[in-house]
Coordinates of C-alpha atoms and ligand atoms in Angstrom, one line a residue:
M121 CA -95.8 115.3 93.1
K122 CA -94.9 111.7 92.7
T123 CA -92.2 110.8 90.3
S124 CA -94.6 108.9 88.1
E125 CA -96.9 111.9 87.9
L126 CA -94.1 114.1 86.8
R127 CA -93.2 111.7 84.0
S128 CA -96.8 111.8 82.8
K129 CA -97.1 115.6 83.2
Y130 CA -94.1 116.2 81.1
L131 CA -95.3 114.1 78.3
Q132 CA -98.8 115.6 78.6
F133 CA -97.4 119.1 78.5
F134 CA -95.5 118.5 75.3
E135 CA -98.2 116.5 73.7
S136 CA -100.5 119.5 74.3
K137 CA -97.9 121.5 72.3
G138 CA -98.1 119.2 69.3
H139 CA -95.3 116.7 70.2
K140 CA -95.7 113.1 69.4
P141 CA -95.1 110.9 72.5
V142 CA -92.6 108.2 71.5
R143 CA -91.7 105.2 73.7
S144 CA -88.2 105.0 75.2
S145 CA -85.8 103.1 73.1
S146 CA -83.8 100.2 74.4
L147 CA -80.7 100.8 76.6
V148 CA -78.8 98.9 74.0
P149 CA -78.3 101.0 70.9
H150 CA -78.4 97.9 68.6
N151 CA -77.5 99.8 65.4
D152 CA -74.8 101.8 66.8
P153 CA -71.7 99.9 67.9
T154 CA -69.9 103.0 68.8
L155 CA -72.3 103.8 71.7
L156 CA -72.0 101.7 74.8
F157 CA -75.5 102.4 76.2
T158 CA -78.2 104.8 75.5
N159 CA -77.2 107.9 77.4
A160 CA -79.6 110.6 76.2
G161 CA -83.0 111.0 74.8
M162 CA -81.7 112.1 71.4
N163 CA -79.9 108.8 70.7
Q164 CA -82.9 107.2 69.0
F165 CA -83.4 110.3 66.8
K166 CA -79.9 110.9 65.7
D167 CA -80.6 109.9 62.1
V168 CA -83.6 112.2 62.1
F169 CA -81.4 115.1 63.2
L170 CA -78.8 114.2 60.6
G171 CA -81.5 114.2 57.9
F172 CA -80.9 110.5 57.0
E173 CA -84.4 109.5 58.3
K174 CA -87.8 111.1 58.0
R175 CA -90.6 110.6 60.4
D176 CA -94.2 111.6 60.0
Y177 CA -93.8 114.1 62.9
T178 CA -91.5 117.1 63.4
R179 CA -92.0 117.3 67.2
A180 CA -91.5 114.4 69.7
T181 CA -91.4 113.9 73.4
T182 CA -90.0 111.0 75.4
A183 CA -89.1 109.6 78.8
Q184 CA -85.9 107.8 77.9
K185 CA -84.1 105.1 79.9
C186 CA -80.5 106.1 80.1
V187 CA -77.4 104.4 81.5
R188 CA -74.2 106.4 82.2
A189 CA -71.8 103.8 83.3
G190 CA -68.7 103.1 81.3
G191 CA -68.2 104.8 77.9
K192 CA -68.1 108.5 77.5
H193 CA -70.6 109.5 80.1
N194 CA -69.4 107.5 83.1
D195 CA -71.2 108.5 86.3
L196 CA -70.5 105.3 88.1
E197 CA -67.9 106.9 90.3
N198 CA -70.3 109.7 91.2
V199 CA -72.9 107.3 92.6
G200 CA -72.9 107.4 96.4
Y201 CA -70.9 110.6 96.4
T202 CA -73.2 113.2 94.8
A203 CA -76.9 113.7 95.5
R204 CA -77.7 113.9 91.8
H205 CA -76.0 111.2 89.8
H206 CA -77.3 107.7 89.0
T207 CA -76.0 105.0 86.7
F208 CA -79.6 104.5 85.4
F209 CA -81.9 107.4 85.2
E210 CA -84.8 108.7 83.1
M211 CA -84.3 111.6 80.8
L212 CA -87.4 113.5 79.8
G213 CA -87.1 115.2 76.5
N214 CA -88.8 117.3 73.8
F215 CA -87.4 117.4 70.3
S216 CA -87.9 119.6 67.3
F217 CA -86.8 118.3 64.0
G218 CA -86.4 121.4 62.0
D219 CA -89.6 122.8 63.5
Y220 CA -89.3 125.3 66.4
F221 CA -86.0 126.6 67.6
K222 CA -84.5 128.7 70.5
Q223 CA -87.3 131.0 71.2
Q224 CA -90.1 128.4 71.3
A225 CA -87.9 125.9 73.2
I226 CA -87.1 128.4 76.0
H227 CA -90.7 129.6 76.3
Y228 CA -91.9 126.0 76.5
A229 CA -89.3 125.1 79.2
W230 CA -90.2 128.2 81.2
E231 CA -93.9 127.6 81.0
F232 CA -93.6 124.0 82.1
L233 CA -91.4 124.8 85.0
T234 CA -93.0 127.9 86.4
S235 CA -96.7 128.0 85.3
P236 CA -99.1 127.3 88.2
E237 CA -100.9 124.8 86.0
W238 CA -97.8 122.8 85.5
L239 CA -94.8 122.6 87.9
N240 CA -95.2 126.0 89.6
I241 CA -91.5 126.3 90.6
P242 CA -90.6 129.6 92.2
K243 CA -88.8 131.6 89.5
E244 CA -86.2 133.0 91.9
K245 CA -84.9 129.5 92.6
L246 CA -83.9 129.1 89.0
L247 CA -80.7 130.1 87.2
V248 CA -79.8 129.6 83.6
T249 CA -76.6 129.3 81.6
V250 CA -76.1 130.1 78.0
Y251 CA -73.3 129.6 75.6
A252 CA -70.9 132.6 75.9
E253 CA -71.5 133.9 72.5
D254 CA -75.2 133.1 72.2
D255 CA -76.7 136.5 72.5
E256 CA -79.9 135.3 70.9
A257 CA -80.5 132.8 73.8
Y258 CA -79.3 135.4 76.3
N259 CA -81.8 138.0 75.0
I260 CA -84.7 135.6 75.0
W261 CA -84.0 134.7 78.7
H262 CA -83.4 138.3 79.7
N263 CA -85.8 140.3 77.6
E264 CA -88.6 138.0 76.9
I265 CA -88.7 135.7 80.0
G266 CA -87.4 138.5 82.3
I267 CA -84.5 136.6 84.0
P268 CA -82.2 139.2 85.7
A269 CA -78.7 139.4 84.4
E270 CA -77.2 138.1 87.6
R271 CA -79.0 134.8 87.1
I272 CA -77.8 134.2 83.6
V273 CA -74.3 132.8 83.3
R274 CA -72.5 132.8 80.1
I275 CA -70.4 129.7 79.6
G276 CA -67.9 129.1 76.8
D277 CA -66.5 125.9 75.6
N278 CA -63.9 126.2 78.2
K279 CA -61.5 123.8 76.7
G280 CA -58.8 122.8 79.1
A281 CA -60.3 124.8 82.0
K282 CA -60.4 122.9 85.3
Y283 CA -64.0 123.6 86.0
A284 CA -65.1 123.1 82.4
S285 CA -68.8 123.6 82.3
D286 CA -69.4 123.4 78.6
N287 CA -72.4 124.9 76.8
F288 CA -71.6 123.9 73.3
W289 CA -72.8 120.5 72.2
Q290 CA -71.3 118.7 69.2
M291 CA -72.0 115.4 67.6
G292 CA -68.4 114.7 66.8
D293 CA -65.6 116.2 64.7
T294 CA -68.2 116.8 62.0
G295 CA -71.9 117.0 61.9
P296 CA -74.7 118.8 63.7
C297 CA -73.8 120.9 66.7
G298 CA -74.8 123.9 68.5
P299 CA -74.9 125.9 71.7
C300 CA -77.1 124.9 74.6
T301 CA -78.7 126.5 77.5
E302 CA -79.1 124.8 80.9
I303 CA -81.4 125.4 83.8
F304 CA -80.3 125.0 87.4
Y305 CA -82.2 124.9 90.6
D306 CA -80.9 126.4 93.8
H307 CA -81.3 123.9 96.7
G308 CA -80.3 126.6 99.2
E309 CA -77.3 128.0 100.9
E310 CA -77.0 125.3 103.5
I311 CA -75.8 123.0 100.8
W312 CA -72.2 123.2 99.5
G313 CA -71.7 124.3 95.9
G314 CA -71.2 127.2 93.6
I315 CA -72.9 128.6 90.5
P316 CA -72.1 127.0 87.2
G317 CA -68.7 128.2 85.9
S318 CA -67.3 128.7 89.4
A319 CA -64.7 126.6 91.2
E320 CA -67.4 125.0 93.4
E321 CA -69.8 124.1 90.6
D322 CA -69.4 120.4 91.2
G323 CA -71.2 120.8 94.5
D324 CA -74.9 119.9 94.9
R325 CA -76.3 123.4 95.7
W326 CA -77.2 124.5 92.1
I327 CA -78.3 121.3 90.4
E328 CA -78.6 121.1 86.7
I329 CA -82.1 120.0 85.9
W330 CA -82.6 120.6 82.2
N331 CA -80.4 121.0 79.2
N332 CA -81.8 122.5 75.9
V333 CA -79.5 122.0 73.0
F334 CA -79.9 124.1 69.8
M335 CA -78.7 122.2 66.9
Q336 CA -77.7 125.0 64.7
F337 CA -74.7 124.2 62.6
N338 CA -73.2 121.4 60.6
R339 CA -69.4 121.3 61.2
D340 CA -67.5 120.3 58.1
E341 CA -64.1 118.6 57.8
Q342 CA -62.3 121.9 57.7
G343 CA -63.9 122.9 60.9
N344 CA -66.3 125.4 59.3
M345 CA -69.6 125.9 61.0
N346 CA -72.3 126.0 58.3
P347 CA -75.7 127.0 59.5
L348 CA -78.2 124.2 59.2
P349 CA -81.1 124.9 56.9
K350 CA -83.4 123.6 59.6
P351 CA -82.1 124.2 63.0
S352 CA -83.4 121.7 65.6
V353 CA -83.9 121.3 69.3
D354 CA -82.9 118.4 71.6
T355 CA -83.6 118.7 75.3
G356 CA -83.0 116.5 78.4
M357 CA -84.4 116.8 81.9
G358 CA -83.4 114.5 84.6
L359 CA -86.6 112.9 86.0
E360 CA -85.2 112.1 89.4
R361 CA -83.6 115.5 89.9
M362 CA -86.8 117.3 89.0
A363 CA -88.8 115.0 91.3
A364 CA -86.4 115.9 94.1
V365 CA -87.1 119.6 93.5
L366 CA -90.9 119.0 93.5
Q367 CA -90.8 116.8 96.6
H368 CA -88.7 119.4 98.4
V369 CA -85.8 117.1 99.1
H370 CA -82.3 117.8 98.2
S371 CA -81.1 114.3 97.2
N372 CA -82.5 112.2 94.4
Y373 CA -82.3 109.3 96.7
E374 CA -85.0 110.8 98.9
I375 CA -87.7 110.9 96.3
D376 CA -90.6 108.5 96.6
L377 CA -89.3 106.1 94.0
F378 CA -85.9 105.8 95.7
Q379 CA -87.1 105.7 99.3
N380 CA -88.6 102.3 98.8
L381 CA -85.6 101.0 97.0
V382 CA -83.3 102.2 99.8
K383 CA -85.6 100.6 102.3
A384 CA -85.5 97.4 100.3
A385 CA -81.7 97.5 100.3
A386 CA -81.8 98.0 104.1
R387 CA -84.2 95.0 104.5
E388 CA -82.1 92.7 102.4
T389 CA -78.8 93.6 103.9
G390 CA -80.2 93.5 107.4
V391 CA -79.2 97.0 108.5
A392 CA -81.4 99.8 109.8
F393 CA -82.9 102.0 107.2
S394 CA -81.1 105.3 106.9
M395 CA -80.4 107.8 104.2
D396 CA -77.0 108.4 105.7
V397 CA -75.6 105.0 104.7
P398 CA -74.0 105.5 101.2
S399 CA -73.9 101.8 100.5
L400 CA -77.7 101.5 100.7
K401 CA -78.0 104.3 98.1
V402 CA -75.4 102.7 95.9
I403 CA -77.3 99.3 96.1
A404 CA -80.6 101.1 95.3
D405 CA -79.0 102.8 92.3
H406 CA -77.4 99.7 91.0
I407 CA -80.5 97.5 91.2
R408 CA -82.1 99.8 88.7
A409 CA -79.2 99.8 86.2
C410 CA -78.7 96.1 86.4
S411 CA -82.3 95.1 86.1
F412 CA -83.0 97.4 83.2
L413 CA -79.9 96.3 81.4
I414 CA -80.8 92.7 81.8
A415 CA -84.4 93.4 80.7
D416 CA -82.9 94.9 77.5
G417 CA -80.9 91.8 76.9
V418 CA -77.5 92.4 78.5
L419 CA -76.0 89.6 80.5
P420 CA -72.9 89.7 82.7
S421 CA -69.8 88.7 80.7
N422 CA -66.2 89.5 80.4
E423 CA -66.3 92.1 77.7
G424 CA -68.1 95.1 76.3
R425 CA -71.6 95.8 77.7
G426 CA -71.8 92.6 79.6
Y427 CA -68.6 93.5 81.5
V428 CA -70.0 96.9 82.5
L429 CA -73.1 95.1 83.9
R430 CA -70.8 92.6 85.7
R431 CA -68.9 95.5 87.3
I432 CA -72.1 97.2 88.5
I433 CA -73.5 93.9 90.0
R434 CA -70.2 93.2 91.7
R435 CA -70.0 96.7 93.1
A436 CA -73.5 96.3 94.6
V437 CA -72.6 92.9 96.0
R438 CA -69.5 94.3 97.6
H439 CA -71.5 97.1 99.2
G440 CA -73.8 94.5 100.6
Y441 CA -70.8 92.6 102.0
K442 CA -69.5 95.8 103.5
L443 CA -72.8 96.1 105.4
G444 CA -72.4 92.5 106.6
Q445 CA -74.5 90.6 104.1
K446 CA -72.5 87.7 102.9
G447 CA -75.3 85.8 101.2
A448 CA -77.0 86.4 97.8
F449 CA -79.3 89.4 98.5
F450 CA -79.2 91.7 95.5
H451 CA -81.7 89.8 93.3
K452 CA -84.3 90.0 96.1
L453 CA -84.7 93.7 95.4
V454 CA -86.1 93.1 92.0
P455 CA -89.8 92.7 93.1
D456 CA -89.5 96.1 94.9
L457 CA -88.2 97.7 91.7
V458 CA -91.0 96.0 89.7
Q459 CA -93.4 97.5 92.2
E460 CA -92.0 101.0 91.7
M461 CA -91.4 101.0 88.0
G462 CA -93.2 98.0 86.4
D463 CA -96.2 100.0 85.3
A464 CA -94.1 102.5 83.4
Y465 CA -91.7 99.9 82.1
P466 CA -93.7 96.6 81.6
E467 CA -90.5 94.9 80.3
L468 CA -89.4 94.7 84.0
K469 CA -92.5 92.8 84.9
E470 CA -92.3 90.5 81.9
K471 CA -88.6 89.7 82.5
Q472 CA -88.7 89.6 86.3
T473 CA -87.8 86.0 86.6
Q474 CA -84.9 86.2 84.1
I475 CA -83.6 89.3 85.8
M476 CA -83.7 87.6 89.2
D477 CA -82.0 84.5 87.9
A478 CA -79.3 86.4 86.1
L479 CA -78.5 88.5 89.2
K480 CA -78.6 85.5 91.6
N481 CA -76.3 83.6 89.3
E482 CA -73.7 86.4 89.2
E483 CA -74.0 87.1 92.9
T484 CA -73.4 83.5 93.8
R485 CA -70.5 83.3 91.4
F486 CA -68.8 86.3 92.9
A487 CA -69.6 85.2 96.5
E488 CA -67.2 82.4 96.0
T489 CA -64.2 84.7 95.6
L490 CA -65.3 87.9 97.2
E491 CA -64.5 86.8 100.8
K492 CA -61.0 85.5 99.9
G493 CA -60.3 88.6 97.8
M494 CA -61.4 90.8 100.6
G495 CA -59.0 88.9 102.9
L496 CA -56.1 89.5 100.5
L497 CA -57.0 93.1 100.2
E498 CA -57.4 93.7 103.9
N499 CA -54.0 92.1 104.4
A500 CA -52.4 94.3 101.8
L501 CA -54.0 97.4 103.3
N502 CA -52.8 96.5 106.7
T503 CA -49.2 96.1 105.7
S504 CA -48.8 98.9 103.1
T505 CA -50.5 102.1 104.1
Q506 CA -50.4 104.6 101.3
T507 CA -50.6 102.7 98.0
L508 CA -52.0 99.4 96.9
S509 CA -49.5 97.6 94.7
G510 CA -50.2 96.7 91.0
E511 CA -49.6 93.0 91.9
V512 CA -52.3 93.0 94.5
I513 CA -54.8 94.8 92.2
F514 CA -54.0 92.4 89.4
K515 CA -54.4 89.4 91.6
L516 CA -57.7 90.6 92.8
Y517 CA -58.7 91.2 89.2
D518 CA -57.4 88.0 87.8
T519 CA -57.9 85.4 90.6
Y520 CA -60.8 86.9 92.6
G521 CA -62.9 88.6 89.9
F522 CA -62.5 92.1 91.3
P523 CA -62.8 94.6 88.4
Y524 CA -60.3 97.4 88.7
D525 CA -63.0 99.9 89.5
L526 CA -64.4 97.8 92.3
T527 CA -61.0 97.8 94.0
A528 CA -60.8 101.5 93.3
D529 CA -64.1 102.0 95.0
I530 CA -62.8 100.3 98.2
C531 CA -59.5 102.2 98.1
R532 CA -61.3 105.5 97.7
E533 CA -63.3 104.7 100.9
R534 CA -60.1 104.0 102.7
D535 CA -58.2 106.9 101.2
V536 CA -55.6 104.7 99.7
E537 CA -53.8 105.3 96.3
M538 CA -53.6 102.7 93.6
D539 CA -50.5 101.8 91.6
E540 CA -52.3 101.9 88.2
D541 CA -49.1 101.7 86.2
G542 CA -48.1 98.6 88.1
F543 CA -51.5 97.1 87.4
N544 CA -51.2 97.9 83.7
R545 CA -47.8 96.3 83.6
E546 CA -49.2 93.1 85.0
M547 CA -52.1 93.2 82.5
E548 CA -49.6 93.7 79.7
A549 CA -47.5 90.7 80.9
Q550 CA -50.7 88.7 81.0
R551 CA -51.6 89.7 77.4
A552 CA -48.1 88.7 76.3
R553 CA -48.6 85.3 77.9
A554 CA -51.9 85.0 76.2
R555 CA -50.3 86.0 72.8
S556 CA -47.6 83.4 73.1
A557 CA -50.2 80.8 74.1
Q558 CA -52.2 81.8 71.1
N559 CA -49.2 81.5 68.8
F560 CA -48.4 78.2 70.2
K561 CA -51.9 76.9 69.7
A562 CA -52.1 78.4 66.2
N563 CA -48.9 76.6 65.4
T564 CA -50.4 73.4 66.6
Q565 CA -53.5 74.1 64.5
L566 CA -55.8 74.1 67.5
D567 CA -58.8 76.3 67.5
Y568 CA -58.2 79.1 70.0
N569 CA -60.7 81.6 71.1
G570 CA -58.5 83.8 73.1
A571 CA -58.2 84.0 76.8
D572 CA -57.9 87.7 77.0
T573 CA -60.9 89.0 78.8
E574 CA -59.8 92.4 79.5
F575 CA -62.3 95.2 79.1
T576 CA -60.7 97.9 76.9
G577 CA -63.0 100.7 77.6
Y578 CA -65.3 100.1 74.7
A579 CA -66.9 103.3 73.4
D580 CA -64.2 105.4 74.9
R581 CA -61.6 104.1 72.6
S582 CA -63.6 103.5 69.5
G583 CA -63.1 107.0 68.1
S584 CA -65.0 110.0 69.3
A585 CA -65.9 111.1 65.7
K586 CA -68.3 108.2 65.4
I587 CA -69.9 108.7 68.7
I588 CA -73.0 110.6 67.9
A589 CA -75.0 111.0 71.0
L590 CA -72.7 112.8 73.4
Y591 CA -73.4 116.0 75.2
K592 CA -70.2 117.8 75.6
G593 CA -71.8 119.5 78.6
S594 CA -70.9 116.7 81.0
Ligands
ATP655 P1 -74.1 116.9 85.3 O1 -73.3 118.1 84.9 O2 -74.9 117.1 86.5 O3 -73.3 115.7 85.4 P2 -74.8 116.6 82.6 O4 -74.4 117.9 82.1 O5 -73.8 115.5 82.4 O6 -75.2 116.6 84.1 P3 -76.6 116.3 80.4 O7 -75.7 115.4 79.5 O8 -76.8 117.7 80.0 O9 -76.2 116.1 81.9 O10 -78.0 115.5 80.4 C1 -79.3 116.2 80.5 C2 -79.9 116.1 81.9 O11 -80.0 114.7 82.4 C3 -79.2 116.8 83.0 O12 -79.5 118.2 83.0 C4 -79.7 116.1 84.3 O13 -80.9 116.6 84.7 C5 -79.9 114.7 83.8 N1 -78.7 113.8 84.2 C6 -77.5 113.8 83.6 N2 -76.7 112.8 84.1 C7 -77.5 112.2 85.1 C8 -77.2 111.2 86.0 N3 -76.1 110.5 86.0 N4 -78.2 110.8 86.9 C9 -79.4 111.5 86.9 N5 -79.7 112.5 86.0 C10 -78.7 112.9 85.1
MG656 MG1 -75.6 119.2 80.9
MG657 MG1 -73.5 119.5 83.3
MG658 MG1 -72.5 114.6 83.7

């Protein structure tokens, strides 16, 4: 089954169960400054869950564009290393706003996954987790669906545990929250990984395909969990992960949609096509995130969302450089992406020229300093073996436009540590210089805009209580 077919089937299935198909919202949550990018299907419905907003439907289904780079859900470092993480991905979801609850949600999920008319996935390949104390969900899976006990894993909120699978979702310190149940697919014993809750759960054998959250309580300021008068449901299925299952491939990058992007990356970097070159997969991943972000109005800049975009573009360009491509190449993948995804997301087609221009601009800009920066870095790596000094990291950042995480990406490939404290000291010294410059200019009555372009982590530091749309299960 092609990825696009899976997308339509999901929406069709839930539409046949009385859900209203709703278009994906923008990747930029314009009315929520606490959220960096849309990172889950429920973001656009958060006020409906909270009861602040009424819609003329109580069931909805969406294919939602999501970006998990920067902010709370940062999967940027996973890209190129796991078979299942992207910076941009699509989340399929079904939502109940005070309509059906656990039992119906679980039955729908199971029917869609296993019924021969729908996905027809062999039942014995699936494993589920429930929140440790959620006997109700456990019993539905066990007694009604018939999942054997050894394939239902109870998972707690595991605070502080090293391998902290977490099956309790909460909106923030207060507000709607509840247990969740997750469905995993077993890609087979030849792939490394352990079942959820085990020490090897980060492997790629059992891949989490679908999270069903039961919004059941409203947590008050004293920490009391008051049952919601109308419990709700919020689910998220990774489109690319599910497509991989249906196409009998292990890695998301091998699905139809990604194959062509990886091929395009090979073509534009001038290397032979292969699924074994991580940089090609990284480039294929990043062209999606960057193009979709630009289509939704983000442009590369030195702060906030624009800086995350800049970081992703520069990482892609650096991976191209690593493969020997020193010219601007990244923007040339946009037509391939439009080919793959333009029908589902017409904004890509409409904005194709702007996307290409913005990428080319940023690539060209970075190309001016990339080579020199790489020279400095190579030198430093040749002389000091174990740890890259804070001064070098700072110089790369400040003079050559290497975001910290880009340097980290290179160091990780070379197995070299980074002196992060040293880098922070250099940053602090620069801030102090900027402050004194600011005072000086203020004293002389000049208008000063501030030269401090440091990215401070955005949503991460803006107070978790206000961040609504976070799954704790990450
Ligand atoms: P994982 O544990 O694999 O990182 P998660 O628990 O962070 O996933 P959720 O927040 O529960 O994921 O999101 C719901 C679904 O979205 C997941 O079950 C998965 O199918 C999909 N998903 C999550 N993150 C990504 C990603 N970075 N790339 C592709 N799909 C993803
Ligand atoms: Mg999850
Ligand atoms: Mg998870
Ligand atoms: Mg995660």
